[in-house]
Structure formats: C-alpha cells, structure tokens
Coordinates of C-alpha atoms in Angstrom, one line a residue:
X249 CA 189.7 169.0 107.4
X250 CA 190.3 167.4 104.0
X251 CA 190.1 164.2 105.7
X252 CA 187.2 164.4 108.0
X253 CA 185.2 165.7 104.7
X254 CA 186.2 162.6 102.8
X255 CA 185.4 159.9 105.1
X256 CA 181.4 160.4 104.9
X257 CA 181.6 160.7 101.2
X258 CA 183.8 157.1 100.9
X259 CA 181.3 155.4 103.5
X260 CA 178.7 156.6 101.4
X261 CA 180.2 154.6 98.5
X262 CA 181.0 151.9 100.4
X263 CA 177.4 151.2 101.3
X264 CA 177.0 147.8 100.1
X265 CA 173.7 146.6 97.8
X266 CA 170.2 146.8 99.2
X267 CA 171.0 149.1 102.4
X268 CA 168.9 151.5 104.8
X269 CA 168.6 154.9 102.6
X270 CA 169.5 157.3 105.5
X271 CA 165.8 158.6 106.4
X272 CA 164.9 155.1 107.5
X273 CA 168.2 154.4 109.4
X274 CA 166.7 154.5 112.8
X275 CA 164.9 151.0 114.1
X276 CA 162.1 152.5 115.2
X277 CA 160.9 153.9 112.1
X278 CA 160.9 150.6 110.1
X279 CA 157.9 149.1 109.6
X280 CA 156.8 145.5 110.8
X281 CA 155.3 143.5 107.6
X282 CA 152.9 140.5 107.4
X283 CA 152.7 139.4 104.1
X284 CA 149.4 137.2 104.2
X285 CA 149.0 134.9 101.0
X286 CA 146.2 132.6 100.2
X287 CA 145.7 129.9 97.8
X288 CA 143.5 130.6 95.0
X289 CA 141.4 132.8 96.5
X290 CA 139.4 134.6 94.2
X291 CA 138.9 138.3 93.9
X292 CA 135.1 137.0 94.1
X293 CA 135.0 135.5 97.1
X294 CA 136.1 138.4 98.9
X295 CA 132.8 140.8 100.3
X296 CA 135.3 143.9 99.8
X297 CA 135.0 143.3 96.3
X298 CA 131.8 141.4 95.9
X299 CA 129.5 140.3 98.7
X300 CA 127.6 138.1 96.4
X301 CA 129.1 134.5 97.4
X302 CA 130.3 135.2 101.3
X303 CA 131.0 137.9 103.8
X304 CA 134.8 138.0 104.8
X305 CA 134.6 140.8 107.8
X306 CA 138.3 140.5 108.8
X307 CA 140.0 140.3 105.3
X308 CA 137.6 143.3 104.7
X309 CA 139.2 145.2 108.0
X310 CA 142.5 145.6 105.9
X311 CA 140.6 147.7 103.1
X312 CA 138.8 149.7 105.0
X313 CA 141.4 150.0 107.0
X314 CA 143.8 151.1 103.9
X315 CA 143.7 150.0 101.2
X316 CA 142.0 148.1 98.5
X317 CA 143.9 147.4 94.5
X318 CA 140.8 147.0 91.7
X319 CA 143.3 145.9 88.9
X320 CA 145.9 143.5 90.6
X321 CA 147.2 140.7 88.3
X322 CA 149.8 137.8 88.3
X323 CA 152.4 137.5 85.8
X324 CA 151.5 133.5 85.4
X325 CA 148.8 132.2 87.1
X326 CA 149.5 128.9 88.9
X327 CA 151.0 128.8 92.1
X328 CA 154.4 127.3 92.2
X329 CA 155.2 129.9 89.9
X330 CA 153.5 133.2 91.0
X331 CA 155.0 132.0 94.9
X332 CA 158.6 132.6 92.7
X333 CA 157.7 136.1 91.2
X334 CA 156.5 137.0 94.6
X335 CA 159.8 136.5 96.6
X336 CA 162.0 137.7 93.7
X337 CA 160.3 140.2 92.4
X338 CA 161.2 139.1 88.9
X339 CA 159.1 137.3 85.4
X340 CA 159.4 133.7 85.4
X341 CA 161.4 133.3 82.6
X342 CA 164.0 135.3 84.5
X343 CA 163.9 133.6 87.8
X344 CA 163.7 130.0 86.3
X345 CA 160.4 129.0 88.0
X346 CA 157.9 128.9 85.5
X347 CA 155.9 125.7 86.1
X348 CA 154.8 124.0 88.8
X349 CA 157.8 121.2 87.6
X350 CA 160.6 123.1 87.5
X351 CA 162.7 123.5 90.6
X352 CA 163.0 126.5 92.4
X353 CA 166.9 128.1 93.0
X354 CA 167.0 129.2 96.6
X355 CA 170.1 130.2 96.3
X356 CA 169.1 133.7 94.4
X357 CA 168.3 137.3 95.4
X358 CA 164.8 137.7 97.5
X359 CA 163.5 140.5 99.3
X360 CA 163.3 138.3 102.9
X361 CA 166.6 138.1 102.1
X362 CA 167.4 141.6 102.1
X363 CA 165.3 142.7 104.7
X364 CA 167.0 139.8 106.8
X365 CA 170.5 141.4 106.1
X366 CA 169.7 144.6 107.3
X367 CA 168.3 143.8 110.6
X368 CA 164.9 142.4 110.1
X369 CA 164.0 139.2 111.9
X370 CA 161.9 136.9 109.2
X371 CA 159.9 133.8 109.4
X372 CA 157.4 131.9 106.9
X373 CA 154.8 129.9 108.2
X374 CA 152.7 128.1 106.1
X375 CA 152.2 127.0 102.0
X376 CA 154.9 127.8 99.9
X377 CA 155.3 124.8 97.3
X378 CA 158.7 125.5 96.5
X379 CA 160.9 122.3 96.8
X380 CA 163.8 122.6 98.6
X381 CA 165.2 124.4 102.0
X382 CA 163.6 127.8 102.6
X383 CA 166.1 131.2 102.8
X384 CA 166.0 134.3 103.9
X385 CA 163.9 133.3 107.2
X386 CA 165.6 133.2 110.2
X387 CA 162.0 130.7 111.4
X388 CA 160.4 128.5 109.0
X389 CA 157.2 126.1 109.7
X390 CA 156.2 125.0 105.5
X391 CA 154.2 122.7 104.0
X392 CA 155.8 120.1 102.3
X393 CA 154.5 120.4 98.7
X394 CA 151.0 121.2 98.4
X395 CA 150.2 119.9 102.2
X396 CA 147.5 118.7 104.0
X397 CA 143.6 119.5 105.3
X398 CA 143.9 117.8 108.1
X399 CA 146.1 116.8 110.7
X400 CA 149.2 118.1 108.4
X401 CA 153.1 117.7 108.8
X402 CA 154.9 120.7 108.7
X403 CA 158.9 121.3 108.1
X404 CA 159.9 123.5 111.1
X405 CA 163.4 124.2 110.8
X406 CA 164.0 121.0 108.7
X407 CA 162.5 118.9 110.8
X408 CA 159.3 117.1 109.8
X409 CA 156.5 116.8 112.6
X410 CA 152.4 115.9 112.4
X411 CA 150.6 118.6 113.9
X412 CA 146.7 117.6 114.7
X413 CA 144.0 119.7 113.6
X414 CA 142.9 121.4 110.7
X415 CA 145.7 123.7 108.8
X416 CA 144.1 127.0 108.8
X417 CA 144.0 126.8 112.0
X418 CA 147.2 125.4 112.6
X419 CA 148.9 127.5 110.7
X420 CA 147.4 130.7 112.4
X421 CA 148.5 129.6 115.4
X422 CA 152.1 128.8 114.4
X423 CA 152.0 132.3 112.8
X424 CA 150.7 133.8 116.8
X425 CA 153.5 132.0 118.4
X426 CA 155.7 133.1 116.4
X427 CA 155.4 136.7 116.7
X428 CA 154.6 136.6 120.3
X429 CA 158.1 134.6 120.8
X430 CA 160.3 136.8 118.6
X431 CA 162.8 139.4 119.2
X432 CA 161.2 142.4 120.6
X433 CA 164.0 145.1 119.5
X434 CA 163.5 143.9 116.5
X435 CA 161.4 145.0 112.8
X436 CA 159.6 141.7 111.8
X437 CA 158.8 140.4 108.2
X438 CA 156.5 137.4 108.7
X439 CA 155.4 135.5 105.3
X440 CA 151.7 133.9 106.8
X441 CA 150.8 131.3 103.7
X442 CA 147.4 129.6 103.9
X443 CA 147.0 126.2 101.8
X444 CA 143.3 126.9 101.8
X445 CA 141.4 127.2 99.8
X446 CA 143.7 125.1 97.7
X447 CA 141.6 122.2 95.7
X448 CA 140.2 119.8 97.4
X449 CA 138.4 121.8 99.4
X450 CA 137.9 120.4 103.4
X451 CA 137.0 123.0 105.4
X452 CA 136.7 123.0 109.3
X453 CA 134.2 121.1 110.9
X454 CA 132.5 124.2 112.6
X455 CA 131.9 125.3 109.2
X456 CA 130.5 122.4 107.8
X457 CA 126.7 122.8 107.9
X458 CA 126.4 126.3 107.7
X459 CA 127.5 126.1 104.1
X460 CA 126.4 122.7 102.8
X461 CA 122.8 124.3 103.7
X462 CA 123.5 127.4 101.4
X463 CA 122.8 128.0 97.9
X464 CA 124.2 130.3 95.5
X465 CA 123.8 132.4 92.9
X466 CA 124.6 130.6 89.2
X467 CA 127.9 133.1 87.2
X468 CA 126.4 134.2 83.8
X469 CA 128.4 132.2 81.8
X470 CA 128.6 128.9 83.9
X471 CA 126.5 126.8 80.7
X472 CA 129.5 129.0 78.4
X473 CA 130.0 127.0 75.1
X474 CA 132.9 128.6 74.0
X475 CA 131.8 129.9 70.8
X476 CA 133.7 132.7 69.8
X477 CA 136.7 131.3 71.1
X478 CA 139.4 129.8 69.5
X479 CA 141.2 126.5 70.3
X480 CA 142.4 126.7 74.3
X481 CA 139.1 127.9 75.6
X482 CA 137.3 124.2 74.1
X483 CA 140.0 122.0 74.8
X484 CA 140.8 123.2 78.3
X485 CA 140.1 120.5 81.3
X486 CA 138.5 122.7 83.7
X487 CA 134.7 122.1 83.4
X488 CA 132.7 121.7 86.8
X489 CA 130.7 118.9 84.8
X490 CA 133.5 117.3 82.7
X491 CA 136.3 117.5 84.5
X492 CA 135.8 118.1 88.4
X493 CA 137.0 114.9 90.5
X494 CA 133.4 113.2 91.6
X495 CA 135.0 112.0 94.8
X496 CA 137.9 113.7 95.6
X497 CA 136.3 117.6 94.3
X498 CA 132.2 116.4 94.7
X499 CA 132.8 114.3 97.7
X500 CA 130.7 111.3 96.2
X501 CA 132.7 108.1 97.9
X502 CA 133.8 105.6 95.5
X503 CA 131.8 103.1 96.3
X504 CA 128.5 105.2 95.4
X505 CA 129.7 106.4 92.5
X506 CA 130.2 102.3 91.0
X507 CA 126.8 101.9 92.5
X508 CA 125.3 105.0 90.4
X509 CA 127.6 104.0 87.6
X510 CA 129.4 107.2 87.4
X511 CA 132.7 106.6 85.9
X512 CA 136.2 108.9 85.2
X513 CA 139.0 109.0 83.0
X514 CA 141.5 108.2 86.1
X515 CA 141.8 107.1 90.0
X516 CA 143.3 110.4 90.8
X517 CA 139.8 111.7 92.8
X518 CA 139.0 108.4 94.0
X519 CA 142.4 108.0 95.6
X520 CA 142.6 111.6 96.8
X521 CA 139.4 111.0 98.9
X522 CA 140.4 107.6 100.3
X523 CA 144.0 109.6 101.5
X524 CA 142.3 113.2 102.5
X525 CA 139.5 111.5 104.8
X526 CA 142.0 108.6 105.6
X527 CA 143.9 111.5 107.4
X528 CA 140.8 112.2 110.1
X529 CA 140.8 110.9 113.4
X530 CA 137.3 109.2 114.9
X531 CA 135.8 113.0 116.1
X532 CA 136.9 114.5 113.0
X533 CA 135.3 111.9 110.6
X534 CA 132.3 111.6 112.6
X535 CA 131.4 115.1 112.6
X536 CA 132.6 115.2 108.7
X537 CA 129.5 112.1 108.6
X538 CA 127.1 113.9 110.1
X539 CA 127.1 116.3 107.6
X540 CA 128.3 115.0 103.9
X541 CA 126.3 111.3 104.7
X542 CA 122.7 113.5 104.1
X543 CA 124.0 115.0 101.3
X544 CA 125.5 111.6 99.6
X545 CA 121.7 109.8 100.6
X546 CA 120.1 112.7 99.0
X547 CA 122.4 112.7 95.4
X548 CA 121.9 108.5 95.3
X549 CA 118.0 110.1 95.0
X550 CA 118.3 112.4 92.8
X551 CA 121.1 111.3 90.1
X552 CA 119.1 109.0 88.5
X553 CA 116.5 111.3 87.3
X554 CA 118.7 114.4 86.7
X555 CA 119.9 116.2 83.2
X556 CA 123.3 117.7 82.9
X557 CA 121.6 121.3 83.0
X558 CA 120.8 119.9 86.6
X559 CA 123.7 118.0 87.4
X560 CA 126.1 121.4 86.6
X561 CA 124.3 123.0 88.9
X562 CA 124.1 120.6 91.4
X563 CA 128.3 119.8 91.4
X564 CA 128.3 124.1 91.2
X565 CA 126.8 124.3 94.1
X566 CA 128.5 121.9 96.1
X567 CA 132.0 123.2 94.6
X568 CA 131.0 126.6 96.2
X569 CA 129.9 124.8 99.5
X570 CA 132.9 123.4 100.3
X571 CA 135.1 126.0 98.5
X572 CA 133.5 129.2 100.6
X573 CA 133.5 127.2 103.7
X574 CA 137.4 126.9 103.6
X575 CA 138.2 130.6 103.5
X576 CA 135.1 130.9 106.1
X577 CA 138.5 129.8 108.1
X578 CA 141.0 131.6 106.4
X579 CA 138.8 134.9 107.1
X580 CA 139.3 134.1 110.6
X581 CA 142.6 133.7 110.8
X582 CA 143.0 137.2 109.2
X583 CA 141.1 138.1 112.4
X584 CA 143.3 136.4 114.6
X585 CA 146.6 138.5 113.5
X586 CA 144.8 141.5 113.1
X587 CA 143.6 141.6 116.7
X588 CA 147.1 140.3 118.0
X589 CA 148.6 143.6 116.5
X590 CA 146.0 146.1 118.0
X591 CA 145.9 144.1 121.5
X592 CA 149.8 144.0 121.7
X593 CA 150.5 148.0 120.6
X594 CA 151.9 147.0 116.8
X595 CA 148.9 148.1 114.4
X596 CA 150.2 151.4 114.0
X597 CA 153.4 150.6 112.4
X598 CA 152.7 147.0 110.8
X599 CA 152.2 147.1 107.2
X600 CA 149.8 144.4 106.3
X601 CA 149.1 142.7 102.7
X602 CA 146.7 140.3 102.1
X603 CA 146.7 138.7 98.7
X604 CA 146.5 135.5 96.7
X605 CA 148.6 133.4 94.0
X606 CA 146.4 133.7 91.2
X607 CA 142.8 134.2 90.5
X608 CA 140.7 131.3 90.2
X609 CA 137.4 130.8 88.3
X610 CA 134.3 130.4 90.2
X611 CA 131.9 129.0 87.6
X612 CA 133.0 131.4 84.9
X613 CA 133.0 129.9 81.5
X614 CA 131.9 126.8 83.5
X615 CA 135.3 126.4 84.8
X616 CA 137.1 125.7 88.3
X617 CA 141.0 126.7 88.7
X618 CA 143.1 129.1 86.7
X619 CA 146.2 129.4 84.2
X620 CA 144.5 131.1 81.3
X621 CA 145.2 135.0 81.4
X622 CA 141.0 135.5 80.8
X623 CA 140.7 137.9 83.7
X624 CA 139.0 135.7 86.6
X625 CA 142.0 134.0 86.9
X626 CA 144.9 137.1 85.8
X627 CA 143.0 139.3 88.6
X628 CA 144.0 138.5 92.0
X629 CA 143.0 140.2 95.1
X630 CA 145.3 142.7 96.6
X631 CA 144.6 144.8 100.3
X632 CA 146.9 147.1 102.0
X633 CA 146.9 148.3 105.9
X634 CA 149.3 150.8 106.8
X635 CA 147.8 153.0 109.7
X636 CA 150.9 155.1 109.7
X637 CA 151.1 155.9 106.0
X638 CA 148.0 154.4 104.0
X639 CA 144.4 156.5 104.6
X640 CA 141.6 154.5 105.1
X641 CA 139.6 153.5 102.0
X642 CA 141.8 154.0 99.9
X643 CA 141.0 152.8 95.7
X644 CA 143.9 151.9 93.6
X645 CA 142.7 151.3 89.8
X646 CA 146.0 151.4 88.2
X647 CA 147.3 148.5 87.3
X648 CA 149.7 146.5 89.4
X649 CA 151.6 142.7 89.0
X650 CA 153.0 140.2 91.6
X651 CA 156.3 141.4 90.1
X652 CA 155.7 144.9 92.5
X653 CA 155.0 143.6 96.0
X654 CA 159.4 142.7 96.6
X655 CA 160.0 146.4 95.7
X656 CA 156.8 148.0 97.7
X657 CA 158.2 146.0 101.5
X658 CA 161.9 146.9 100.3
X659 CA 161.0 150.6 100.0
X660 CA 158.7 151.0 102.9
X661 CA 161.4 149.3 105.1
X662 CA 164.2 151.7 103.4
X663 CA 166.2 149.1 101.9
X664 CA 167.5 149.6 98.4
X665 CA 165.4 148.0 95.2
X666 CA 168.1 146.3 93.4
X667 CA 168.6 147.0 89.5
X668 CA 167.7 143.6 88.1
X669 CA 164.0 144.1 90.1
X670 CA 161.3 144.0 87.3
X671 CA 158.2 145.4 89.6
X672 CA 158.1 148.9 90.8
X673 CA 157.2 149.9 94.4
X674 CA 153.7 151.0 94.6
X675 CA 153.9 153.0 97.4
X676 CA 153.7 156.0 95.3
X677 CA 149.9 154.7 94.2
X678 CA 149.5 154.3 98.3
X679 CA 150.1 158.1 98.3
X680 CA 148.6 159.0 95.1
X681 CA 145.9 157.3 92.9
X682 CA 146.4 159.7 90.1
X683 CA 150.7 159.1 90.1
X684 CA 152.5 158.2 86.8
X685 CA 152.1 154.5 86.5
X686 CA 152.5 151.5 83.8
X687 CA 149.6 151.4 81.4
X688 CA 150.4 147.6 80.2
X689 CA 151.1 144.5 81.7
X690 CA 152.7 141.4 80.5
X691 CA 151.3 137.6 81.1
X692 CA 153.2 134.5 80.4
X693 CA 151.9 130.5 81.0
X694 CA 153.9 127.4 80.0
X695 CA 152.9 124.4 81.8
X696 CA 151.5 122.3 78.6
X697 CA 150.7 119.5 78.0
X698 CA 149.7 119.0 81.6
X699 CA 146.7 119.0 84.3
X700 CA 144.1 120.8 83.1
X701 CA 145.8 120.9 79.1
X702 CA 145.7 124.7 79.2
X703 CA 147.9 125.8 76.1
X704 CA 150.6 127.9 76.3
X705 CA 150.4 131.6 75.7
X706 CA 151.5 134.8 76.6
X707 CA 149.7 138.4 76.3
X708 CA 149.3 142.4 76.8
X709 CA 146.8 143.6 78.9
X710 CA 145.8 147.5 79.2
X711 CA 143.4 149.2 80.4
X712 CA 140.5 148.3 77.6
X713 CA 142.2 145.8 75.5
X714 CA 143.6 142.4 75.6
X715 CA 145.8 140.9 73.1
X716 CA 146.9 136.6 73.6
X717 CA 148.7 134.9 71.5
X718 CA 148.1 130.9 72.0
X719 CA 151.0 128.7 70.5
X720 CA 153.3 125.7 71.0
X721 CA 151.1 123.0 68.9
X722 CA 148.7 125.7 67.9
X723 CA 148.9 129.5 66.5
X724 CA 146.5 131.4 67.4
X725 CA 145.8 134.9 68.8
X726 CA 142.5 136.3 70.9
X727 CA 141.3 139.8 71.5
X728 CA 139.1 141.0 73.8
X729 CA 137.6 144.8 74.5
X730 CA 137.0 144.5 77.8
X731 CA 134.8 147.5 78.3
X732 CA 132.2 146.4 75.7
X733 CA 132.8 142.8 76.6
X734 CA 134.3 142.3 80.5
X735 CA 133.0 138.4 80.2
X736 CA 135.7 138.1 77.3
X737 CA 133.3 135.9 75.2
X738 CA 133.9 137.4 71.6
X739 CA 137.0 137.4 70.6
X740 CA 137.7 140.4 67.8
X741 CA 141.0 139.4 66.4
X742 CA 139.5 138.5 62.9
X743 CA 137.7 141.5 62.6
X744 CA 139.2 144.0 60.0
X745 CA 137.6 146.6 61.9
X746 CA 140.5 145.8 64.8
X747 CA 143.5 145.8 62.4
X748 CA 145.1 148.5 63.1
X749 CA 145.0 147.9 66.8
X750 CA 146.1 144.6 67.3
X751 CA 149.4 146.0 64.8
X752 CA 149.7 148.6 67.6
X753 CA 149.2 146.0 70.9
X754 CA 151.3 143.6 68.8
X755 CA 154.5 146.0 68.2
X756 CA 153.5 147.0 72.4
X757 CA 153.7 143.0 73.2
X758 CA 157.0 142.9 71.5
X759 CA 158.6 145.8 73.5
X760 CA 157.1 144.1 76.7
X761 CA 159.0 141.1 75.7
X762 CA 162.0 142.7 75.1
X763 CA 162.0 144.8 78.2
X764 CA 161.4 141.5 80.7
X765 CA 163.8 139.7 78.6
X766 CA 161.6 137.1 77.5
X767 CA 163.7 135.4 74.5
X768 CA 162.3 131.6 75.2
X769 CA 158.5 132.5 73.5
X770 CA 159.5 132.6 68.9
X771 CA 156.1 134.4 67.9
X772 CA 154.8 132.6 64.9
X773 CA 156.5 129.4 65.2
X774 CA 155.4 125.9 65.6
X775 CA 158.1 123.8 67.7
X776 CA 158.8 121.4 65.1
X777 CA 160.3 119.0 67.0
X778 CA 157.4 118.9 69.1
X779 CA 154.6 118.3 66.2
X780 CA 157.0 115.5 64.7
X781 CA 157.0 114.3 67.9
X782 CA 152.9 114.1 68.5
X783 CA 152.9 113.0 64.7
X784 CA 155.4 109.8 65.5

C-alpha cells in the first residue's frame, strides 16, 4: 500500500516544466487559439474603439463577441521588438531584442513552444520580422523581413516561393489552408501576422477608390508645435509635412516631384516607389493607374498655389487614404477566420486575440509612426473572443502589457507559466474587471540615433500620471497628468507644485527597474564615450 501511495506523489514531482495542470488534462477541453497580430494598427482605426476614421465590422465581431482591453500597452513600441516580448513573454532587455537591429535568439523559451510540447499542433503564417529560422511551429509560411504589398515571397518551411496577389489576402488564405489541412485530434495554436498596414501603405485594388474619394476628419493637434515639450518631441522625424516620403508615403512619382521641384533629404522614397509598383503585374498597375493618375494630375494643379497649412492637410489626407484602405483588407480577413470557425463547428472553443505591435500616430502631434511612449503609440489595441469562457461585451480598464498575452494562452491551455515570465495571465480580468491587478507599467525604447531620430527613454505609466525620462545625449524628464491633459501637450515636471510626486513616481520607476531587471539604463548619466564621440 506504501508503494501504490507513493508512486502518484513521485510522478507528480516528476512533471517536467510548463505541463498540463491536471483540470486541463483531457484534449478536449483545451482550447484552439488564433493569435491575430497586425502591423501598426492603431487603437484609432478600429470602429470598436472609435468609429471616427473607418468601420471595421469583423475585428469589431471579437469585442462584441468577448472582449474588448481600454488600457493595453507595449513595453517598446516598434515592431521587431514588441514581435519578441510577444512570444517570450519577457522586457526587452531580458530577451535581447530591443531594436529593430539586433538579432533575435530563437533558441530561447516561447510560449508556441510550450504549447507545441504538450500536444498542440502550431503554425505562423505571415509578418514576423524576426531574422532567422522560426521555432516552436510545427508549419511556418513568414515574410522575409518586413515583406511585400504585392505579389510577395514567403518562407514556407524554409523554402522561398513568390506567391501572386496582394498579402492580406494571401496571407488569409495560407492561414484557411492551414487550419483546414491540420490535424483534426488535435488543439491548434495558429500565429495569423498581417504586414498591413505596415508603411508604405498599398492597399488592394478593390479598395482603391472607395477611399481615395474620402475625406477625414483633421486630429486636434495635427498643426502641434511642440511647445511645452522638451527636446525629443522637436527633434523627432515623424512629421506628415517634414518627414513623410513624397513618393514612396504620398505616392507623388519621381519624375513629378523634379517637375514641381519638390525635393528630400534622401532616395529612400523615390526608390521604395520605383521597387513597390515595380512589383505589379500589367492588371494590377493598370487598375493602381486608374485611380492614383487623377489624383497625381489634380496635385501637379494645385501644388503651386498651396501653403503648408494646405499642403499638411492635403499629405494628411492622403496618408489616411491609403493607410485606412489597407486594414479595409485586413478587416476582411478577420472575417474570413471568424466565419471558418463558426461554419466548421470550432467557435465555441477557439480563443481568439486580435491585436497589434504598437500604437501608431494618426496625425497626432502631426506625426506618422510610433516609438515615443506618448500614449497614441504606447496604446495598442487588444480584443478577446472566448465563447466558452469570456461574456460578451466585456470592458477591461485595467492596465495590461504585451509582456501578458504568453502567460494568458499558457494558462487557458493549462500549461504551466514558467518563473522567469514577466507578464501575468489576464484571464482573471476575463473573469473579473474589478480583480487585483498591476497599477503601473514600465516602458523602454533604445533604437537611437536611427530612422525617425527618436531619443531614447524609458518611463512609468499609471493610471493618471506619466513620468519619462529622455537620455543618452540628452537628460531630460517629462510629466504628463493625463486626466487633465490626455493630449499630453504640457509637460509638468518643472512645476514645484508636482515635486513631491515625481519623487514618488521616480522611487516607483526605480522599483520597476529593479523588478524587470533593467541594469543597461544609468539614470542621470550622459554616455561619455558617446558625446566625445559626436564632439570628435
């Protein structure tokens, strides 16, 4: 009797790391997950969260459906990096991604992986932008690097193939075949990674009129001029005017913009035109001509006689043109997989996340992309469907990081959250809105000098306040009260009236720091090397 007791007992230690917990144990109660992931896709540009700039009916289903995350924000926001936290679970500092330069170690701990070892059958399809030979999926179909609108090549299994058509579509198709050729008997965990709607911005060419005829509404603070601000904010490259590509962003070919005399500090958007449109076959650029050739005649009228007040405008509205009519595409995709599920039995019991990389700034502060941790770009949209477990309409406020979604899959498929996991699973937020939660989150961004010359910085964010601290060749620190001031345009850190708080968010920071294990960041010191270095 001694013995039969003690077998269970030493099987129970002998269960190795990241295994079923016993309530899960059976096949048939794991879940199915489809992780979907965008790139930059702003929280705006969703009609679940603002129906302002488009209606996205089928991303929509999945909050109304379950559940919809009103604070959601990235732990760096560009997309090499976020891509990183994403499958590890982990800061960048910890899992050695933390620009877009960097290479990515493959070889490390990732939740595919650990659904894959206990009995999931895996597969990413799509944009990843992580160099190197995906693992953890027993089916990959990727991207290489940051792809192509049309007619793409794709890795599939390590072997690189042109696939014609546009990539939204083709990737939602690779993503159908896929599940409709997989294991049966098996749980699934498919990673479905749209490039769009990644800069520069070529939608499909069923979409092309319906939005190059549309107009829409200017952001308050698209003429911003950055007083109040320190530093970063007025040295940033990310104006619409300033620093959007004419060709390769605006679509203006190259040979009207010598003709109208409009010039740029390099080739890179003249080039990137000349390659993306290069790409089309005969139908594709026709039907591309049909449409941009009215607009181009129409600018080489109008350039002449219009002021930069008007010219903003005008390269606002095209940005959103072009930018809305590439998730037009990705919306229907969402549609795609979502009907697949309901038509072929598996909505029930098929957890589904839609989300992107990073924010991204729609005309805020005047800007286009993201990397600053100003919230267009630290907020990133986050929706939940889970029939079996999530109620409909569900509202999460608390606040949630990229660091959370590895733990969330591993403990809704029963597999153990490893130790060295910095997110928490926010399935108890699922299940209550009101459950004991974080009340701070920690931002990091490293990747200057560089594109865009955002400066490096790191922060606290909590539920009213935001501290930054901007340094590297600079030393400067930002506050924002985002109740009175949710634009962030005034920053309060010189005001005595503040002191006492930015000592307490300051000492907070500094526990942050230490609890993440962020040693790389010395507050209050200049690199040295570095400024002798710009000096020389």
């Amino acid at each position: 009797m001694k013995i039969i007791w003690f077998l269970p007992v030493l099987l129970i230690y002998l269960i190795p790391h990241g295994s079923f917990s016993q309530e899960n144990a059976s096949k048939e109660n794991l879940p199915n997950i489809i992780f979907i992931m965008s790139d930059d896709h702003g929280y705006q540009a969703i009609s679940a969260y603002n129906d302002e700039l488009i209606q996205t009916p089928n991303i929509d289903r999945i909050a109304d459906e379950g559940a919809i995350f009103n604070n959601s924000f990235v732990t760096n926001s560009i997309c090499a990096p976020s891509r990183a936290v994403m499958l590890t679970g982990k800061h960048s500092f910890i899992n050695g991604k933390v620009d877009n330069v960097q290479p990515f170690n493959w070889d490390q701990q990732m939740f595919p992986k650990l659904l894959q070892e206990n009995g999931y059958q895996t597969a990413l399809v799509g944009k990843i932008h992580l160099d190197g030979t995906p693992q953890g999926f027993d089916y990959s179909a990727v991207l290489p690097g940051q792809g192509r609108y049309y007619n793409p090549n794709f890795i599939i299994d390590d072997k690189k193939q042109q696939i014609h058509g546009h990539v939204t579509e083709i990737t939602t198709q690779l993503a159908l075949d896929w599940l409709k050729d997989r294991e049966q008997d098996k749980p699934f965990l498919l990673l479905y990674h749209q490039k769009a709607p990644h800069r520069e911005w070529l939608p499909m060419p069923k979409h092309f009129q319906a939005y190059s005829d549309k107009e829409f509404p200017l952001p308050e603070t698209l003429f911003d001029d950055y007083k109040g601000r320190g530093t970063a904010a007025k040295t940033a490259e990310m104006n619409i005017l300033e620093d959007m590509n004419w060709a390769g962003d605006s679509k203006i070919p190259p040979e009207v913009m010598e003709q109208l005399g409009i010039e740029e500090r390099t080739d890179w958007g003249k080039n990137a035109y000349k390659s993306n449109l290069g790409r089309m076959d005969s139908t594709q650029r026709a039907t591309w001509d049909k449409t941009y050739d009215k607009m181009i005649e129409d600018f080489i009228a109008e350039y002449p006689n219009m002021n930069k007040k008007e010219l903003m405008q005008w390269r606002y509205q095209r940005y959103m043109q072009d930018y809305l009519a590439s998730i037009a595409g990705v919306d229907e995709g969402v549609g795609d997989i979502l009907n697949f599920l309901k038509e072929n039995n598996l909505e029930e019991n098929t957890i589904v996340v839609y989300t992107s990389d990073q924010g991204f700034y729609l005309g805020e502060h005047g800007w286009f992309d993201k990397r600053f941790m100003y919230e267009p770009s630290l907020k990133t949209p986050l929706l939940i469907r889970y029939p079996k477990e999530i109620m409909p309409n569900t509202t999460v406020d608390k606040m949630v990081q990229n660091i959370d979604y590895a733990p969330t899959l591993l403990d809704y498929a029963g597999v153990d959250i490893p130790g060295d996991i910095q997110g928490k699973s926010m399935k108890p937020l699922l299940e209550n809105n009101n459950a004991e939660w974080r009340d701070e989150i920690y931002y990091t961004y490293y990747e200057y000098p560089s594109i865009h010359m955002v400066k490096r910085h790191y922060g606290i964010r909590t539920p009213r306040y935001k501290l930054i601290h901007f340094y590297y060749d600079i030393n400067e620190w930002e506050l924002y009260d985002l109740k009175e001031d949710p634009r962030e345009m005034k920053n309060l850190y010189n005001d005595p009236q503040y002191a006492d708080l930015i000592k307490e968010l300051k000492a907070r920071l500094q526990d942050l720091r230490d609890k993440y294990g962020d040693s790389k960041v010395k507050d209050e010191k200049f690199l040295e090397d570095y400024l002798e270095a710009v000096e020389n």
